[in-house]
Amino acid sequence: MFPIIQIGPIALQVPGLVLLVGLWIGLTLSERRASWRGENPGHLYNLVLIALIAGVLGARISYAATYPNAFTANPRSLVSLNPGLLDPLAGALIAAAAAAVYLFRKNLPLWSTLDALTPLFAIMGIAIGISHFATGDAFGTPTHVPWGIQLWGASRHPTQIYEIILVTFTLIVIMLLDRTSWSDTPGNIFLSFISLSAVSRLFLEAYRGDSILLDSGFRIAQVISWLVLAACLVLLGWSFQRNHTEKDIVK
């Protein structure tokens, strides 16, 4: 694992750096898609910037409030690029709230905006997988397969690499779908991405060694993935049926 890159006296946090690069690449792809679709890429940039600032600040403040001792000895850690010092859930909720406010104030269409942001979501998924590989987080269960990696005192499934491969495959499928008539209906691209991501998570969690288990023995991430997948399929089915009904009326 390589959580830090040392360049002379400068120590760079690899996870934070990877996430920043992923954000730049993903936002660039989303802006290009918006331009190709005749949409305003400036709205995407502003939306992501506002959500990012609000999310990072909220995640760091929430983490500091929960674990104040982590910053008492070294207050400079408050501005660290280390994503381990963030509260992901609080950051995501605050970022989503800030994005919702911007969408409402600019009167932007929800589903079309989510479609436009899907390349960003996919690239960030790849970046998160790389950051997990750098830190050793999201590690796999012990295994004797030839491609196992030595981590935390055992040969384990390289679940971080599985994650990168699965998200990359999902991105390719979404990019292909985006070139077809499937993308003409707002929300189809985003819902397809979420559906494929849920399926990937179902597979990935089977090999994770740090999954949270329910009292029944089920992995909570897999339960959530099943619910998300079911919801997405219902929405996609409803959208497909509505489009066919509208075409029949036109005829």
PDB file of C-alpha atoms in Angstrom:
ATOM      1  CA  MET A   1       0.000   0.000   0.000  1.00  0.00           C
ATOM      2  CA  PHE A   2       1.171   3.565  -0.600  1.00  0.00           C
ATOM      3  CA  PRO A   3      -0.848   6.042   1.503  1.00  0.00           C
ATOM      4  CA  ILE A   4       1.838   8.757   1.252  1.00  0.00           C
ATOM      5  CA  ILE A   5       4.152   9.935  -1.521  1.00  0.00           C
ATOM      6  CA  GLN A   6       7.244  11.680  -0.189  1.00  0.00           C
ATOM      7  CA  ILE A   7       8.644  14.376  -2.498  1.00  0.00           C
ATOM      8  CA  GLY A   8      11.580  15.916  -0.664  1.00  0.00           C
ATOM      9  CA  PRO A   9      10.187  17.548   2.467  1.00  0.00           C
ATOM     10  CA  ILE A  10       6.611  17.353   1.129  1.00  0.00           C
ATOM     11  CA  ALA A  11       4.407  14.403   2.059  1.00  0.00           C
ATOM     12  CA  LEU A  12       1.401  14.042  -0.233  1.00  0.00           C
ATOM     13  CA  GLN A  13      -1.628  12.078   0.907  1.00  0.00           C
ATOM     14  CA  VAL A  14      -2.267   9.703  -2.008  1.00  0.00           C
ATOM     15  CA  PRO A  15      -5.994   9.131  -1.286  1.00  0.00           C
ATOM     16  CA  GLY A  16      -6.777  12.840  -1.259  1.00  0.00           C
ATOM     17  CA  LEU A  17      -4.684  13.461  -4.361  1.00  0.00           C
ATOM     18  CA  VAL A  18      -6.367  10.597  -6.257  1.00  0.00           C
ATOM     19  CA  LEU A  19      -9.816  11.877  -5.345  1.00  0.00           C
ATOM     20  CA  LEU A  20      -8.952  15.389  -6.548  1.00  0.00           C
ATOM     21  CA  VAL A  21      -7.664  14.039  -9.873  1.00  0.00           C
ATOM     22  CA  GLY A  22     -10.769  11.875 -10.201  1.00  0.00           C
ATOM     23  CA  LEU A  23     -12.962  14.897  -9.531  1.00  0.00           C
ATOM     24  CA  TRP A  24     -11.204  16.881 -12.257  1.00  0.00           C
ATOM     25  CA  ILE A  25     -11.423  14.093 -14.859  1.00  0.00           C
ATOM     26  CA  GLY A  26     -15.017  13.226 -13.992  1.00  0.00           C
ATOM     27  CA  LEU A  27     -16.213  16.827 -14.054  1.00  0.00           C
ATOM     28  CA  THR A  28     -14.479  17.369 -17.393  1.00  0.00           C
ATOM     29  CA  LEU A  29     -16.316  14.377 -18.881  1.00  0.00           C
ATOM     30  CA  SER A  30     -19.634  15.553 -17.464  1.00  0.00           C
ATOM     31  CA  GLU A  31     -19.131  19.059 -18.845  1.00  0.00           C
ATOM     32  CA  ARG A  32     -18.288  17.652 -22.277  1.00  0.00           C
ATOM     33  CA  ARG A  33     -21.421  15.514 -22.192  1.00  0.00           C
ATOM     34  CA  ALA A  34     -23.502  18.545 -21.261  1.00  0.00           C
ATOM     35  CA  SER A  35     -22.056  20.530 -24.165  1.00  0.00           C
ATOM     36  CA  TRP A  36     -22.681  17.603 -26.539  1.00  0.00           C
ATOM     37  CA  ARG A  37     -26.301  17.496 -25.352  1.00  0.00           C
ATOM     38  CA  GLY A  38     -26.749  21.231 -25.802  1.00  0.00           C
ATOM     39  CA  GLU A  39     -26.899  21.853 -22.047  1.00  0.00           C
ATOM     40  CA  ASN A  40     -25.088  24.488 -20.011  1.00  0.00           C
ATOM     41  CA  PRO A  41     -21.881  22.961 -18.563  1.00  0.00           C
ATOM     42  CA  GLY A  42     -21.468  25.988 -16.304  1.00  0.00           C
ATOM     43  CA  HIS A  43     -24.437  24.852 -14.218  1.00  0.00           C
ATOM     44  CA  LEU A  44     -22.750  21.485 -13.638  1.00  0.00           C
ATOM     45  CA  TYR A  45     -19.500  23.129 -12.589  1.00  0.00           C
ATOM     46  CA  ASN A  46     -21.253  25.440 -10.118  1.00  0.00           C
ATOM     47  CA  LEU A  47     -23.381  22.613  -8.772  1.00  0.00           C
ATOM     48  CA  VAL A  48     -20.403  20.339  -8.161  1.00  0.00           C
ATOM     49  CA  LEU A  49     -18.314  23.152  -6.672  1.00  0.00           C
ATOM     50  CA  ILE A  50     -21.027  24.157  -4.218  1.00  0.00           C
ATOM     51  CA  ALA A  51     -21.766  20.540  -3.261  1.00  0.00           C
ATOM     52  CA  LEU A  52     -18.047  19.771  -2.886  1.00  0.00           C
ATOM     53  CA  ILE A  53     -17.287  22.728  -0.637  1.00  0.00           C
ATOM     54  CA  ALA A  54     -20.367  22.149   1.504  1.00  0.00           C
ATOM     55  CA  GLY A  55     -19.745  18.397   1.686  1.00  0.00           C
ATOM     56  CA  VAL A  56     -16.054  18.609   2.619  1.00  0.00           C
ATOM     57  CA  LEU A  57     -16.609  21.315   5.223  1.00  0.00           C
ATOM     58  CA  GLY A  58     -19.576  19.446   6.668  1.00  0.00           C
ATOM     59  CA  ALA A  59     -17.706  16.128   6.729  1.00  0.00           C
ATOM     60  CA  ARG A  60     -14.667  17.633   8.439  1.00  0.00           C
ATOM     61  CA  ILE A  61     -16.728  19.580  10.991  1.00  0.00           C
ATOM     62  CA  SER A  62     -18.822  16.514  11.767  1.00  0.00           C
ATOM     63  CA  TYR A  63     -15.699  14.366  12.205  1.00  0.00           C
ATOM     64  CA  ALA A  64     -14.073  17.013  14.408  1.00  0.00           C
ATOM     65  CA  ALA A  65     -17.212  17.243  16.543  1.00  0.00           C
ATOM     66  CA  THR A  66     -17.341  13.457  16.905  1.00  0.00           C
ATOM     67  CA  TYR A  67     -13.596  12.936  17.485  1.00  0.00           C
ATOM     68  CA  PRO A  68     -12.221  16.223  18.878  1.00  0.00           C
ATOM     69  CA  ASN A  69      -9.117  14.515  20.266  1.00  0.00           C
ATOM     70  CA  ALA A  70      -7.963  13.788  16.705  1.00  0.00           C
ATOM     71  CA  PHE A  71      -7.378  17.514  16.172  1.00  0.00           C
ATOM     72  CA  THR A  72      -6.436  18.728  19.647  1.00  0.00           C
ATOM     73  CA  ALA A  73      -2.791  17.666  19.377  1.00  0.00           C
ATOM     74  CA  ASN A  74      -2.423  18.859  15.779  1.00  0.00           C
ATOM     75  CA  PRO A  75      -4.981  21.533  14.796  1.00  0.00           C
ATOM     76  CA  ARG A  76      -3.453  21.710  11.294  1.00  0.00           C
ATOM     77  CA  SER A  77      -5.095  18.372  10.597  1.00  0.00           C
ATOM     78  CA  LEU A  78      -8.327  20.323  10.140  1.00  0.00           C
ATOM     79  CA  VAL A  79      -7.097  21.266   6.648  1.00  0.00           C
ATOM     80  CA  SER A  80      -5.488  17.909   5.876  1.00  0.00           C
ATOM     81  CA  LEU A  81      -6.226  16.178   2.539  1.00  0.00           C
ATOM     82  CA  ASN A  82      -6.519  12.873   4.386  1.00  0.00           C
ATOM     83  CA  PRO A  83     -10.040  11.545   3.620  1.00  0.00           C
ATOM     84  CA  GLY A  84      -9.786   9.386   6.730  1.00  0.00           C
ATOM     85  CA  LEU A  85     -10.480  12.518   8.770  1.00  0.00           C
ATOM     86  CA  LEU A  86     -13.891  13.032   7.181  1.00  0.00           C
ATOM     87  CA  ASP A  87     -17.361  11.845   8.134  1.00  0.00           C
ATOM     88  CA  PRO A  88     -18.551  10.412   4.771  1.00  0.00           C
ATOM     89  CA  LEU A  89     -22.234  10.119   5.679  1.00  0.00           C
ATOM     90  CA  ALA A  90     -22.522  13.649   7.052  1.00  0.00           C
ATOM     91  CA  GLY A  91     -20.551  15.020   4.100  1.00  0.00           C
ATOM     92  CA  ALA A  92     -22.760  13.228   1.568  1.00  0.00           C
ATOM     93  CA  LEU A  93     -25.964  14.461   3.220  1.00  0.00           C
ATOM     94  CA  ILE A  94     -24.764  18.056   3.407  1.00  0.00           C
ATOM     95  CA  ALA A  95     -23.468  17.957  -0.180  1.00  0.00           C
ATOM     96  CA  ALA A  96     -26.803  16.559  -1.386  1.00  0.00           C
ATOM     97  CA  ALA A  97     -28.688  19.276   0.485  1.00  0.00           C
ATOM     98  CA  ALA A  98     -26.506  22.017  -1.009  1.00  0.00           C
ATOM     99  CA  ALA A  99     -26.932  20.540  -4.507  1.00  0.00           C
ATOM    100  CA  ALA A 100     -30.709  20.340  -4.039  1.00  0.00           C
ATOM    101  CA  VAL A 101     -30.839  24.005  -3.060  1.00  0.00           C
ATOM    102  CA  TYR A 102     -28.844  24.971  -6.179  1.00  0.00           C
ATOM    103  CA  LEU A 103     -31.074  22.826  -8.416  1.00  0.00           C
ATOM    104  CA  PHE A 104     -34.175  24.466  -6.958  1.00  0.00           C
ATOM    105  CA  ARG A 105     -32.868  28.013  -7.239  1.00  0.00           C
ATOM    106  CA  LYS A 106     -31.696  27.527 -10.844  1.00  0.00           C
ATOM    107  CA  ASN A 107     -34.800  25.506 -11.757  1.00  0.00           C
ATOM    108  CA  LEU A 108     -32.686  22.726 -13.274  1.00  0.00           C
ATOM    109  CA  PRO A 109     -34.331  19.425 -14.300  1.00  0.00           C
ATOM    110  CA  LEU A 110     -33.428  16.752 -11.763  1.00  0.00           C
ATOM    111  CA  TRP A 111     -33.150  13.661 -13.973  1.00  0.00           C
ATOM    112  CA  SER A 112     -31.317  15.360 -16.841  1.00  0.00           C
ATOM    113  CA  THR A 113     -28.843  16.841 -14.370  1.00  0.00           C
ATOM    114  CA  LEU A 114     -28.238  13.443 -12.763  1.00  0.00           C
ATOM    115  CA  ASP A 115     -27.666  11.949 -16.224  1.00  0.00           C
ATOM    116  CA  ALA A 116     -25.118  14.655 -16.964  1.00  0.00           C
ATOM    117  CA  LEU A 117     -23.327  13.993 -13.674  1.00  0.00           C
ATOM    118  CA  THR A 118     -23.177  10.217 -14.164  1.00  0.00           C
ATOM    119  CA  PRO A 119     -19.679  10.252 -15.780  1.00  0.00           C
ATOM    120  CA  LEU A 120     -18.450  12.163 -12.729  1.00  0.00           C
ATOM    121  CA  PHE A 121     -20.008   9.611 -10.378  1.00  0.00           C
ATOM    122  CA  ALA A 122     -18.369   6.751 -12.300  1.00  0.00           C
ATOM    123  CA  ILE A 123     -14.916   8.308 -12.386  1.00  0.00           C
ATOM    124  CA  MET A 124     -15.146   9.111  -8.679  1.00  0.00           C
ATOM    125  CA  GLY A 125     -16.021   5.458  -8.085  1.00  0.00           C
ATOM    126  CA  ILE A 126     -12.779   4.458  -9.798  1.00  0.00           C
ATOM    127  CA  ALA A 127     -10.863   7.069  -7.785  1.00  0.00           C
ATOM    128  CA  ILE A 128     -12.348   5.754  -4.540  1.00  0.00           C
ATOM    129  CA  GLY A 129     -11.240   2.234  -5.478  1.00  0.00           C
ATOM    130  CA  ILE A 130      -7.688   3.479  -6.116  1.00  0.00           C
ATOM    131  CA  SER A 131      -7.672   5.381  -2.826  1.00  0.00           C
ATOM    132  CA  HIS A 132      -8.825   2.226  -1.041  1.00  0.00           C
ATOM    133  CA  PHE A 133      -5.958   0.329  -2.644  1.00  0.00           C
ATOM    134  CA  ALA A 134      -3.518   3.033  -1.516  1.00  0.00           C
ATOM    135  CA  THR A 135      -4.639   2.923   2.111  1.00  0.00           C
ATOM    136  CA  GLY A 136      -5.568  -0.751   2.433  1.00  0.00           C
ATOM    137  CA  ASP A 137      -9.164   0.110   3.330  1.00  0.00           C
ATOM    138  CA  ALA A 138     -12.127  -1.920   2.045  1.00  0.00           C
ATOM    139  CA  PHE A 139      -9.917  -5.019   2.318  1.00  0.00           C
ATOM    140  CA  GLY A 140     -10.930  -8.510   1.326  1.00  0.00           C
ATOM    141  CA  THR A 141     -11.366 -11.778   3.176  1.00  0.00           C
ATOM    142  CA  PRO A 142      -8.415 -14.158   3.580  1.00  0.00           C
ATOM    143  CA  THR A 143      -7.919 -16.387   0.560  1.00  0.00           C
ATOM    144  CA  HIS A 144      -5.519 -18.810  -1.118  1.00  0.00           C
ATOM    145  CA  VAL A 145      -6.255 -17.717  -4.701  1.00  0.00           C
ATOM    146  CA  PRO A 146      -3.080 -17.001  -6.728  1.00  0.00           C
ATOM    147  CA  TRP A 147      -4.000 -13.332  -7.193  1.00  0.00           C
ATOM    148  CA  GLY A 148      -4.391 -12.656  -3.481  1.00  0.00           C
ATOM    149  CA  ILE A 149      -2.464  -9.727  -1.987  1.00  0.00           C
ATOM    150  CA  GLN A 150      -0.633  -9.582   1.316  1.00  0.00           C
ATOM    151  CA  LEU A 151      -2.483  -7.160   3.570  1.00  0.00           C
ATOM    152  CA  TRP A 152      -2.929  -6.885   7.325  1.00  0.00           C
ATOM    153  CA  GLY A 153      -0.984 -10.075   7.977  1.00  0.00           C
ATOM    154  CA  ALA A 154      -2.789 -12.358   5.515  1.00  0.00           C
ATOM    155  CA  SER A 155      -3.253 -13.113   1.833  1.00  0.00           C
ATOM    156  CA  ARG A 156      -6.569 -11.481   0.940  1.00  0.00           C
ATOM    157  CA  HIS A 157      -8.899 -11.004  -1.992  1.00  0.00           C
ATOM    158  CA  PRO A 158      -7.837  -7.775  -3.767  1.00  0.00           C
ATOM    159  CA  THR A 159     -11.307  -6.280  -3.357  1.00  0.00           C
ATOM    160  CA  GLN A 160      -9.953  -2.810  -4.102  1.00  0.00           C
ATOM    161  CA  ILE A 161      -8.885  -4.027  -7.556  1.00  0.00           C
ATOM    162  CA  TYR A 162     -12.233  -5.798  -8.003  1.00  0.00           C
ATOM    163  CA  GLU A 163     -13.885  -2.474  -7.212  1.00  0.00           C
ATOM    164  CA  ILE A 164     -11.821  -0.587  -9.799  1.00  0.00           C
ATOM    165  CA  ILE A 165     -12.549  -3.198 -12.499  1.00  0.00           C
ATOM    166  CA  LEU A 166     -16.292  -3.258 -11.780  1.00  0.00           C
ATOM    167  CA  VAL A 167     -16.690   0.514 -11.834  1.00  0.00           C
ATOM    168  CA  THR A 168     -14.619   0.762 -15.017  1.00  0.00           C
ATOM    169  CA  PHE A 169     -16.863  -1.838 -16.672  1.00  0.00           C
ATOM    170  CA  THR A 170     -19.929   0.080 -15.495  1.00  0.00           C
ATOM    171  CA  LEU A 171     -18.534   3.303 -16.952  1.00  0.00           C
ATOM    172  CA  ILE A 172     -17.942   1.646 -20.331  1.00  0.00           C
ATOM    173  CA  VAL A 173     -21.483   0.245 -20.424  1.00  0.00           C
ATOM    174  CA  ILE A 174     -22.956   3.632 -19.502  1.00  0.00           C
ATOM    175  CA  MET A 175     -20.935   5.412 -22.175  1.00  0.00           C
ATOM    176  CA  LEU A 176     -22.197   2.928 -24.778  1.00  0.00           C
ATOM    177  CA  LEU A 177     -25.802   3.358 -23.609  1.00  0.00           C
ATOM    178  CA  ASP A 178     -25.402   7.106 -23.769  1.00  0.00           C
ATOM    179  CA  ARG A 179     -24.866   6.814 -27.528  1.00  0.00           C
ATOM    180  CA  THR A 180     -28.198   5.061 -28.050  1.00  0.00           C
ATOM    181  CA  SER A 181     -31.850   6.085 -27.883  1.00  0.00           C
ATOM    182  CA  TRP A 182     -31.906   4.734 -24.318  1.00  0.00           C
ATOM    183  CA  SER A 183     -30.459   8.054 -23.175  1.00  0.00           C
ATOM    184  CA  ASP A 184     -33.270  10.065 -24.747  1.00  0.00           C
ATOM    185  CA  THR A 185     -35.422   9.568 -21.652  1.00  0.00           C
ATOM    186  CA  PRO A 186     -34.189  11.712 -18.736  1.00  0.00           C
ATOM    187  CA  GLY A 187     -33.003   9.576 -15.841  1.00  0.00           C
ATOM    188  CA  ASN A 188     -32.313   6.379 -17.788  1.00  0.00           C
ATOM    189  CA  ILE A 189     -28.537   6.813 -17.786  1.00  0.00           C
ATOM    190  CA  PHE A 190     -28.341   7.655 -14.089  1.00  0.00           C
ATOM    191  CA  LEU A 191     -30.709   4.853 -13.053  1.00  0.00           C
ATOM    192  CA  SER A 192     -28.806   2.371 -15.227  1.00  0.00           C
ATOM    193  CA  PHE A 193     -25.569   3.433 -13.562  1.00  0.00           C
ATOM    194  CA  ILE A 194     -27.037   3.027 -10.079  1.00  0.00           C
ATOM    195  CA  SER A 195     -28.489  -0.379 -11.018  1.00  0.00           C
ATOM    196  CA  LEU A 196     -25.152  -1.652 -12.318  1.00  0.00           C
ATOM    197  CA  SER A 197     -23.394  -0.220  -9.263  1.00  0.00           C
ATOM    198  CA  ALA A 198     -25.811  -2.052  -6.969  1.00  0.00           C
ATOM    199  CA  VAL A 199     -25.161  -5.342  -8.800  1.00  0.00           C
ATOM    200  CA  SER A 200     -21.406  -4.720  -8.519  1.00  0.00           C
ATOM    201  CA  ARG A 201     -21.751  -4.069  -4.803  1.00  0.00           C
ATOM    202  CA  LEU A 202     -23.652  -7.336  -4.330  1.00  0.00           C
ATOM    203  CA  PHE A 203     -20.709  -9.200  -5.895  1.00  0.00           C
ATOM    204  CA  LEU A 204     -18.021  -7.156  -4.165  1.00  0.00           C
ATOM    205  CA  GLU A 205     -19.443  -7.487  -0.657  1.00  0.00           C
ATOM    206  CA  ALA A 206     -19.190 -11.266  -0.895  1.00  0.00           C
ATOM    207  CA  TYR A 207     -15.404 -10.889  -0.734  1.00  0.00           C
ATOM    208  CA  ARG A 208     -15.091  -7.935   1.650  1.00  0.00           C
ATOM    209  CA  GLY A 209     -13.501  -8.608   5.013  1.00  0.00           C
ATOM    210  CA  ASP A 210     -14.760  -5.450   6.702  1.00  0.00           C
ATOM    211  CA  SER A 211     -18.476  -5.651   5.930  1.00  0.00           C
ATOM    212  CA  ILE A 212     -21.001  -4.690   8.584  1.00  0.00           C
ATOM    213  CA  LEU A 213     -23.203  -7.660   9.430  1.00  0.00           C
ATOM    214  CA  LEU A 214     -26.775  -7.597  10.686  1.00  0.00           C
ATOM    215  CA  ASP A 215     -27.913  -9.840  13.532  1.00  0.00           C
ATOM    216  CA  SER A 216     -29.376 -12.183  10.913  1.00  0.00           C
ATOM    217  CA  GLY A 217     -25.928 -12.601   9.363  1.00  0.00           C
ATOM    218  CA  PHE A 218     -26.723 -10.664   6.193  1.00  0.00           C
ATOM    219  CA  ARG A 219     -24.308  -7.967   5.060  1.00  0.00           C
ATOM    220  CA  ILE A 220     -25.978  -4.576   5.411  1.00  0.00           C
ATOM    221  CA  ALA A 221     -24.410  -3.266   2.176  1.00  0.00           C
ATOM    222  CA  GLN A 222     -25.937  -6.150   0.232  1.00  0.00           C
ATOM    223  CA  VAL A 223     -29.376  -5.562   1.748  1.00  0.00           C
ATOM    224  CA  ILE A 224     -29.182  -1.886   0.788  1.00  0.00           C
ATOM    225  CA  SER A 225     -27.963  -2.836  -2.698  1.00  0.00           C
ATOM    226  CA  TRP A 226     -30.956  -5.149  -3.224  1.00  0.00           C
ATOM    227  CA  LEU A 227     -33.342  -2.361  -2.176  1.00  0.00           C
ATOM    228  CA  VAL A 228     -31.625   0.205  -4.419  1.00  0.00           C
ATOM    229  CA  LEU A 229     -31.596  -2.210  -7.360  1.00  0.00           C
ATOM    230  CA  ALA A 230     -35.296  -2.968  -6.922  1.00  0.00           C
ATOM    231  CA  ALA A 231     -36.179   0.736  -6.743  1.00  0.00           C
ATOM    232  CA  CYS A 232     -34.136   1.531  -9.876  1.00  0.00           C
ATOM    233  CA  LEU A 233     -35.694  -1.321 -11.849  1.00  0.00           C
ATOM    234  CA  VAL A 234     -39.181  -0.161 -10.870  1.00  0.00           C
ATOM    235  CA  LEU A 235     -38.407   3.394 -11.994  1.00  0.00           C
ATOM    236  CA  LEU A 236     -36.852   2.181 -15.252  1.00  0.00           C
ATOM    237  CA  GLY A 237     -39.817  -0.083 -15.914  1.00  0.00           C
ATOM    238  CA  TRP A 238     -42.253   2.748 -15.235  1.00  0.00           C
ATOM    239  CA  SER A 239     -40.295   5.040 -17.559  1.00  0.00           C
ATOM    240  CA  PHE A 240     -40.237   2.400 -20.315  1.00  0.00           C
ATOM    241  CA  GLN A 241     -43.974   1.780 -20.022  1.00  0.00           C
ATOM    242  CA  ARG A 242     -44.767   5.507 -20.030  1.00  0.00           C
ATOM    243  CA  ASN A 243     -42.706   6.094 -23.178  1.00  0.00           C
ATOM    244  CA  HIS A 244     -44.479   3.275 -25.004  1.00  0.00           C
ATOM    245  CA  THR A 245     -47.851   4.612 -23.919  1.00  0.00           C
ATOM    246  CA  GLU A 246     -46.978   8.095 -25.191  1.00  0.00           C
ATOM    247  CA  LYS A 247     -45.835   6.653 -28.542  1.00  0.00           C
ATOM    248  CA  ASP A 248     -49.082   4.707 -28.886  1.00  0.00           C
ATOM    249  CA  ILE A 249     -51.079   7.891 -28.218  1.00  0.00           C
ATOM    250  CA  VAL A 250     -49.097   9.788 -30.872  1.00  0.00           C
ATOM    251  CA  LYS A 251     -49.771   7.040 -33.391  1.00  0.00           C
TER     252      LYS A 251
END
